[in-house]
XYZ file of C-alpha atoms in Angstrom:
492
model
C -52.445 10.123 -2.444
C -53.716 7.420 -0.067
C -52.191 7.730 3.409
C -50.846 4.152 3.431
C -49.050 4.807 0.119
C -47.540 7.972 1.549
C -45.949 5.938 4.344
C -44.729 3.041 2.236
C -41.362 1.851 3.530
C -41.501 3.812 6.801
C -41.760 2.271 10.279
C -45.204 2.865 11.788
C -47.142 1.838 14.856
C -49.519 -1.107 14.563
C -52.473 1.279 14.860
C -53.254 2.565 11.377
C -56.833 3.940 11.451
C -56.462 6.557 8.711
C -54.680 4.379 6.142
C -57.385 4.648 3.456
C -57.922 8.372 3.678
C -56.761 10.636 0.869
C -54.171 13.250 1.733
C -53.312 16.312 -0.375
C -50.937 18.221 1.901
C -49.134 18.428 5.236
C -49.166 21.281 7.759
C -47.275 21.934 11.003
C -49.242 25.073 11.852
C -52.964 24.631 12.466
C -53.538 28.135 11.069
C -52.262 26.920 7.691
C -54.307 23.704 7.552
C -56.396 23.223 4.413
C -58.996 20.547 3.713
C -57.231 17.278 2.899
C -54.078 18.018 4.909
C -52.422 15.853 7.512
C -51.732 17.908 10.630
C -48.373 17.316 12.314
C -48.651 17.610 16.102
C -45.075 17.969 17.321
C -43.768 19.169 20.668
C -41.977 22.433 19.858
C -39.633 24.529 21.960
C -42.508 26.776 23.042
C -45.772 25.112 21.985
C -47.215 21.596 21.958
C -48.934 20.774 18.660
C -51.381 18.510 20.503
C -53.181 21.630 21.741
C -54.127 22.560 18.179
C -55.403 19.195 16.919
C -59.092 20.001 17.304
C -58.634 23.271 15.427
C -56.855 21.435 12.596
C -59.568 18.761 12.344
C -62.285 21.395 12.273
C -60.558 22.950 9.240
C -60.702 19.680 7.312
C -57.516 17.873 8.281
C -57.858 14.197 7.303
C -55.722 13.021 10.198
C -52.994 13.763 12.695
C -49.375 12.647 12.801
C -47.678 12.411 16.171
C -44.689 10.799 17.858
C -46.833 9.735 20.804
C -50.175 8.017 21.372
C -53.152 10.395 21.359
C -55.996 8.607 23.190
C -58.408 11.496 22.662
C -57.849 11.458 18.883
C -57.125 7.746 18.386
C -59.460 7.373 15.382
C -57.762 10.247 13.548
C -54.155 9.780 14.558
C -51.126 7.941 13.275
C -48.067 7.456 15.469
C -44.764 7.817 13.610
C -41.556 7.198 15.592
C -38.931 9.907 15.034
C -41.501 11.851 13.042
C -39.312 14.908 12.487
C -36.698 12.760 10.730
C -39.347 11.442 8.342
C -41.161 14.730 7.829
C -38.999 15.926 4.935
C -39.558 12.705 2.990
C -43.296 12.681 3.757
C -43.681 16.285 2.618
C -41.652 15.623 -0.523
C -43.849 12.623 -1.372
C -47.186 14.322 -0.789
C -46.200 17.268 -2.993
C -44.842 15.030 -5.748
C -41.081 15.417 -5.062
C -40.977 18.896 -6.633
C -37.211 19.378 -6.347
C -36.715 16.603 -8.923
C -38.420 18.875 -11.459
C -36.200 21.842 -10.593
C -32.519 22.670 -10.758
C -32.092 22.969 -6.987
C -29.304 24.960 -5.332
C -28.768 24.861 -1.566
C -26.638 27.566 0.037
C -25.249 27.452 3.564
C -22.766 29.563 5.532
C -22.830 32.116 8.326
C -22.768 35.154 6.050
C -23.500 35.867 2.405
C -26.342 33.419 1.704
C -28.911 36.077 0.875
C -26.559 38.136 -1.273
C -25.551 35.061 -3.281
C -29.210 34.248 -3.974
C -29.892 37.748 -5.304
C -26.800 37.629 -7.517
C -27.677 34.181 -8.842
C -31.262 35.268 -9.424
C -29.975 38.091 -11.657
C -27.676 35.734 -13.579
C -30.372 33.117 -14.126
C -32.887 35.695 -15.344
C -30.304 37.091 -17.749
C -29.733 33.565 -19.047
C -33.442 33.223 -19.827
C -34.356 30.985 -16.880
C -37.187 31.362 -14.355
C -35.612 31.327 -10.874
C -37.261 31.070 -7.480
C -35.797 31.799 -4.046
C -36.524 30.467 -0.559
C -34.540 32.692 1.766
C -34.180 35.040 4.683
C -35.862 38.056 3.093
C -38.811 36.247 1.497
C -39.870 33.320 -0.696
C -40.285 34.611 -4.242
C -40.675 33.559 -7.848
C -42.161 35.249 -10.901
C -44.606 37.842 -9.644
C -45.301 35.952 -6.424
C -43.877 36.669 -3.011
C -44.502 35.068 0.390
C -43.286 36.191 3.800
C -40.401 34.322 5.407
C -40.831 33.371 9.061
C -37.574 31.411 8.985
C -34.540 31.493 6.704
C -35.416 27.896 5.815
C -39.060 26.942 6.408
C -40.170 23.691 8.005
C -40.219 20.776 5.565
C -43.973 20.903 4.749
C -43.900 24.583 3.808
C -40.634 24.184 1.927
C -41.945 21.323 -0.202
C -45.298 23.052 -0.710
C -43.491 26.209 -1.871
C -41.355 24.196 -4.292
C -44.539 22.552 -5.607
C -45.997 25.998 -6.312
C -42.788 26.918 -8.132
C -42.981 23.826 -10.333
C -46.637 24.539 -11.112
C -45.638 28.076 -12.125
C -42.914 26.792 -14.487
C -39.965 27.859 -12.330
C -36.753 26.319 -13.638
C -34.247 26.894 -10.811
C -34.838 27.049 -7.055
C -32.322 28.527 -4.621
C -32.766 27.586 -0.964
C -30.912 29.271 1.893
C -30.064 26.426 4.275
C -29.641 27.465 7.906
C -27.809 25.338 10.444
C -31.053 24.936 12.403
C -32.817 23.623 9.296
C -30.007 21.161 8.662
C -30.013 20.006 12.297
C -33.789 19.494 12.240
C -33.749 17.689 8.855
C -36.025 20.281 7.239
C -34.270 19.816 3.898
C -33.468 16.122 4.170
C -35.441 15.242 1.035
C -34.381 18.184 -1.093
C -32.827 16.774 -4.261
C -29.989 19.210 -4.882
C -27.978 19.792 -8.030
C -25.566 22.185 -6.313
C -24.603 22.710 -2.658
C -22.754 25.919 -1.711
C -20.666 26.839 1.339
C -19.865 30.547 1.828
C -18.046 30.735 5.185
C -18.195 29.883 8.872
C -17.838 32.376 11.726
C -19.211 32.380 15.261
C -22.994 32.364 15.463
C -25.784 30.217 16.964
C -23.521 28.674 19.621
C -26.487 28.929 21.989
C -28.027 26.156 19.874
C -25.013 24.155 18.676
C -22.801 24.478 21.756
C -19.487 24.790 19.921
C -18.048 26.050 16.663
C -17.192 22.456 15.758
C -20.810 21.335 16.187
C -21.957 24.370 14.186
C -19.608 23.354 11.362
C -20.881 19.768 11.517
C -24.447 21.018 11.067
C -23.426 22.995 7.975
C -21.545 19.981 6.622
C -24.809 18.002 6.559
C -25.737 19.914 3.415
C -23.038 17.906 1.639
C -22.751 14.640 3.600
C -26.484 14.134 3.955
C -28.574 16.249 1.568
C -26.352 16.374 -1.514
C -25.185 12.786 -0.978
C -28.779 11.483 -0.989
C -29.916 13.640 -3.893
C -31.168 11.670 -6.891
C -29.780 14.199 -9.364
C -27.261 12.808 -11.862
C -24.758 15.676 -11.840
C -24.151 16.756 -8.258
C -21.711 19.575 -7.614
C -20.300 21.372 -4.586
C -19.206 25.025 -4.553
C -16.811 25.912 -1.743
C -15.156 29.112 -0.523
C -11.553 28.046 0.083
C -10.619 31.386 1.658
C -12.457 30.018 4.681
C -10.328 27.438 6.570
C -13.329 25.154 7.091
C -14.199 25.318 3.413
C -10.581 24.703 2.447
C -10.542 21.494 4.501
C -13.883 20.324 3.120
C -12.877 20.880 -0.486
C -10.165 18.238 -0.053
C -12.463 15.331 0.824
C -15.899 15.868 -0.703
C -16.864 12.962 -3.006
C -18.413 15.258 -5.623
C -17.301 17.466 -8.445
C -16.071 20.540 -6.540
C -15.744 24.106 -7.786
C -13.756 26.277 -5.419
C -13.590 30.055 -5.294
C -11.161 32.514 -3.736
C -10.398 36.201 -3.646
C -6.816 35.592 -4.748
C -5.763 31.933 -4.584
C -4.829 30.964 -8.176
C -5.324 27.281 -7.332
C -9.075 27.851 -6.903
C -11.435 27.036 -9.776
C -12.675 30.621 -9.764
C -10.447 33.431 -8.486
C -9.944 37.151 -8.932
C -6.971 39.308 -9.789
C -6.369 42.959 -10.666
C -9.017 43.687 -8.072
C -10.215 47.177 -7.274
C -12.681 47.607 -4.415
C -13.751 51.201 -3.893
C -16.671 53.393 -2.925
C -17.748 53.188 -6.565
C -18.032 49.395 -6.624
C -15.936 46.367 -7.512
C -13.764 45.712 -10.537
C -11.746 42.546 -11.099
C -10.515 40.078 -13.657
C -12.174 36.754 -12.896
C -10.614 33.442 -13.912
C -12.957 30.504 -14.494
C -12.679 27.069 -16.165
C -14.905 28.485 -18.929
C -12.587 31.412 -19.602
C -11.762 34.762 -18.037
C -13.873 37.914 -17.978
C -13.869 41.382 -16.478
C -16.266 41.826 -13.554
C -17.841 45.161 -12.699
C -20.341 45.407 -9.862
C -22.069 48.237 -8.031
C -21.722 46.303 -4.765
C -19.041 47.545 -2.408
C -16.711 45.720 -0.044
C -14.318 42.795 -0.257
C -16.875 40.516 1.377
C -19.185 41.221 -1.543
C -16.449 40.308 -4.006
C -16.381 36.919 -2.277
C -20.176 36.688 -2.620
C -19.895 37.590 -6.310
C -17.317 34.857 -6.854
C -19.572 32.350 -5.096
C -22.463 33.212 -7.415
C -20.131 33.046 -10.423
C -18.926 29.602 -9.336
C -22.495 28.279 -9.197
C -23.279 29.797 -12.600
C -20.147 28.226 -14.074
C -21.197 24.892 -12.588
C -24.532 25.311 -14.339
C -22.665 26.011 -17.599
C -23.977 29.546 -18.024
C -21.713 31.434 -20.480
C -19.333 33.921 -18.871
C -20.554 36.771 -21.086
C -24.064 36.351 -19.655
C -22.667 36.202 -16.110
C -20.732 39.422 -16.702
C -23.753 41.182 -18.220
C -25.980 40.195 -15.303
C -23.557 41.276 -12.588
C -22.783 44.556 -14.322
C -26.385 45.633 -13.656
C -27.242 47.393 -10.430
C -28.518 44.737 -8.029
C -30.326 45.938 -4.912
C -30.179 43.591 -1.922
C -32.626 44.491 0.881
C -30.955 45.300 4.182
C -27.454 44.563 2.914
C -25.516 47.848 2.928
C -28.756 49.447 1.842
C -28.530 53.238 1.574
C -31.539 54.955 3.115
C -30.571 58.547 2.295
C -30.196 60.322 -1.018
C -26.634 61.378 -0.291
C -25.790 57.786 0.730
C -24.404 58.468 4.198
C -26.892 56.359 6.209
C -26.836 52.601 5.673
C -28.779 49.647 7.071
C -27.176 46.211 7.153
C -28.151 42.785 8.505
C -24.679 42.291 10.069
C -25.361 40.394 13.291
C -22.067 38.553 13.802
C -18.601 39.845 14.648
C -17.233 38.935 11.226
C -20.132 40.512 9.327
C -19.919 43.713 11.370
C -16.173 43.999 10.776
C -16.651 43.461 7.031
C -19.292 46.152 6.730
C -17.378 48.677 8.834
C -14.251 47.988 6.783
C -16.265 48.662 3.660
C -17.698 51.949 4.944
C -14.365 53.335 6.208
C -13.276 54.587 2.751
C -16.686 56.255 2.302
C -16.240 58.264 5.482
C -14.696 61.725 5.333
C -15.165 62.420 9.032
C -16.743 60.049 11.586
C -18.103 56.530 11.161
C -21.065 56.121 13.528
C -22.457 52.648 14.220
C -25.718 51.674 15.933
C -26.007 47.988 16.869
C -27.356 45.525 19.392
C -27.575 41.750 19.801
C -30.598 39.460 19.666
C -31.997 37.878 22.782
C -32.185 34.108 23.346
C -29.215 33.668 21.027
C -25.451 33.126 21.237
C -24.251 35.289 24.156
C -20.584 34.670 23.431
C -20.573 36.889 20.369
C -21.931 39.950 22.181
C -18.668 41.407 23.577
C -16.886 40.366 20.365
C -19.278 42.461 18.311
C -18.656 45.360 20.677
C -14.924 45.022 20.164
C -15.357 44.981 16.379
C -17.460 48.143 16.562
C -15.107 49.879 18.970
C -12.000 49.122 16.946
C -13.403 50.385 13.654
C -16.020 53.057 14.325
C -15.592 56.555 15.727
C -18.910 56.616 17.564
C -20.585 53.477 18.938
C -24.229 53.505 20.052
C -25.219 50.229 21.722
C -28.935 49.547 21.708
C -31.649 46.888 21.610
C -32.085 44.449 18.697
C -34.749 41.731 19.003
C -34.645 41.073 22.765
C -37.193 38.263 22.450
C -37.652 36.921 26.001
C -34.468 38.379 27.493
C -34.141 41.576 29.502
C -32.805 44.181 27.033
C -30.723 45.790 29.774
C -29.053 42.449 30.449
C -28.183 42.060 26.768
C -26.529 45.483 26.768
C -24.633 44.502 29.927
C -23.285 41.459 28.059
C -22.274 43.564 25.047
C -20.359 45.939 27.322
C -18.976 43.218 29.609
C -15.393 43.546 28.355
C -13.303 46.680 28.663
C -12.797 47.962 25.128
C -10.460 50.874 25.825
C -10.596 54.310 27.306
C -13.245 56.670 25.987
C -11.259 59.349 24.231
C -12.393 62.694 22.890
C -12.184 61.293 19.352
C -14.307 58.272 20.117
C -17.672 58.198 21.849
C -19.672 55.366 23.366
C -23.378 55.646 24.061
C -25.844 53.213 25.622
C -29.407 53.851 24.417
C -31.931 51.125 25.243
C -34.630 52.248 22.778
C -33.602 51.307 19.244
C -35.730 54.114 17.843
C -34.024 56.674 20.088
C -30.599 55.228 19.241
C -31.207 55.640 15.511
C -32.477 59.160 16.094
C -29.428 60.082 18.180
C -27.052 58.777 15.494
C -28.757 60.717 12.711
C -29.062 63.916 14.733
C -25.377 63.904 15.674
C -24.140 63.080 12.154
C -22.683 65.839 10.006
C -22.788 65.733 6.207
C -19.271 64.236 6.211
C -20.168 61.448 8.658
C -21.435 57.974 7.743
C -24.025 56.150 9.872
C -24.400 52.355 9.941
C -27.492 50.832 11.560
C -26.588 47.152 11.964
C -28.221 43.907 12.993
C -31.759 43.833 11.596
C -31.353 44.781 7.944
C -34.468 43.854 5.971
C -36.550 42.953 9.046
C -39.772 44.908 9.501
C -40.398 44.026 13.143
C -38.887 44.027 16.611
C -39.622 40.955 18.707
C -40.263 41.503 22.408
C -41.610 38.758 24.720
C -42.981 36.693 21.840
C -44.731 39.627 20.150
C -43.531 41.141 16.885
C -44.063 44.888 16.751
C -43.803 46.842 13.504
C -40.284 48.253 13.280
C -38.196 48.883 10.178
C -34.731 50.423 10.628
C -34.994 51.950 7.159
C -38.310 53.679 7.787
C -37.238 54.919 11.211
C -34.016 56.310 9.756
C -35.868 58.044 6.917
C -38.252 59.659 9.402
C -35.409 61.116 11.441
C -33.617 62.266 8.287
C -36.779 64.050 7.192
C -37.161 65.715 10.604
C -33.525 66.787 10.494
C -33.953 68.414 7.089
C -36.967 70.521 8.178
């Protein structure tokens, strides 16, 4: 594509020195630049893209996009006002608007996004489709898998990934849509068929400022992205057990499928529900007919996730018998109540909000014959308001609480623990213990060493992550591997 054609209809500066050059891609990271790319030099929160222009040009970048004049690179630069707002459209154009060739599903919500993608992936495969996923754990399709630096990548990588999916004959693409991605317009030119809302609980208030602003960011998936989609049949899937979702379902100008754990007015709801240590069983009502659901997942929160996936599948007109067959299979979801021991008494979970931690602890209570031991921390440079709330959730539901480090990032880990323990949570009784262990590795080891065969251990907060971030450096650290090592030592 010629650069001037790429920018057709967009407001540009009068200086247009690279208009006749041919562009084949867009990159925000100079390390990812390939010959023929345009390099985007934006001012980030930590780094200024201008510092990496020479590196990008030396790798074959055909030009540079910037929001400001670049005297040193005037012959290779193009100034684009409000560049970040246009970046999604530019990336979509240069990669041939790949989402128009896919059935695209965007999923937002504080909790449950990843689980819903895995469930939908199983359903779509069972139905004979070729699904792809862009999400928190990884970006995957067919036999390909790419690492995920963000839940939702920046627009150039997102559109490039979707282009790869189209080239590999993927039929359906599921994209986890974070509130940051929605705020930064990373998915502004994603042409969705279905937009999904799972729930809203406190998280990311360090970025959004208030729960109301956080909700507004999530709402952009419907008011902005789905509204502008060029797809003919646009549908919304909403969890009406969530008060925010319930309000939204009343005024969205799309075909809306709602789901609920028990509200018979919802499009998809459950009854005769049994949630036990053996899994989930329920009769599910849908507009396409009723069916009996059996799942190996445990916990009421996972029943809600199952209903969300079912609602999307119903919206895509997948027969209920195929949905039931797919969900009846054992579906492993990395870092989501993932058992790391053969006797299933040590679990790792990504729970990093008060609501998620409560849900997981509630789920593990029935599994526990003696003590429920929880190890958790809170991430640095993130919402500080949720820290004591997570402590209260742990204290109220677990028998032993070990507070430790998570990803401290640039914060002092001791200060984070001080915040977690800033509110009095009750007297320490003989039946309930509280420990403060700064080293996450030592905390996991302490929990496993103290656990008897009738105890259950939950290691919460990092889930599938294989690193711990300290002062901008990611060190290898996997809760699952650390736990397995201590379990092995204990058995010797």
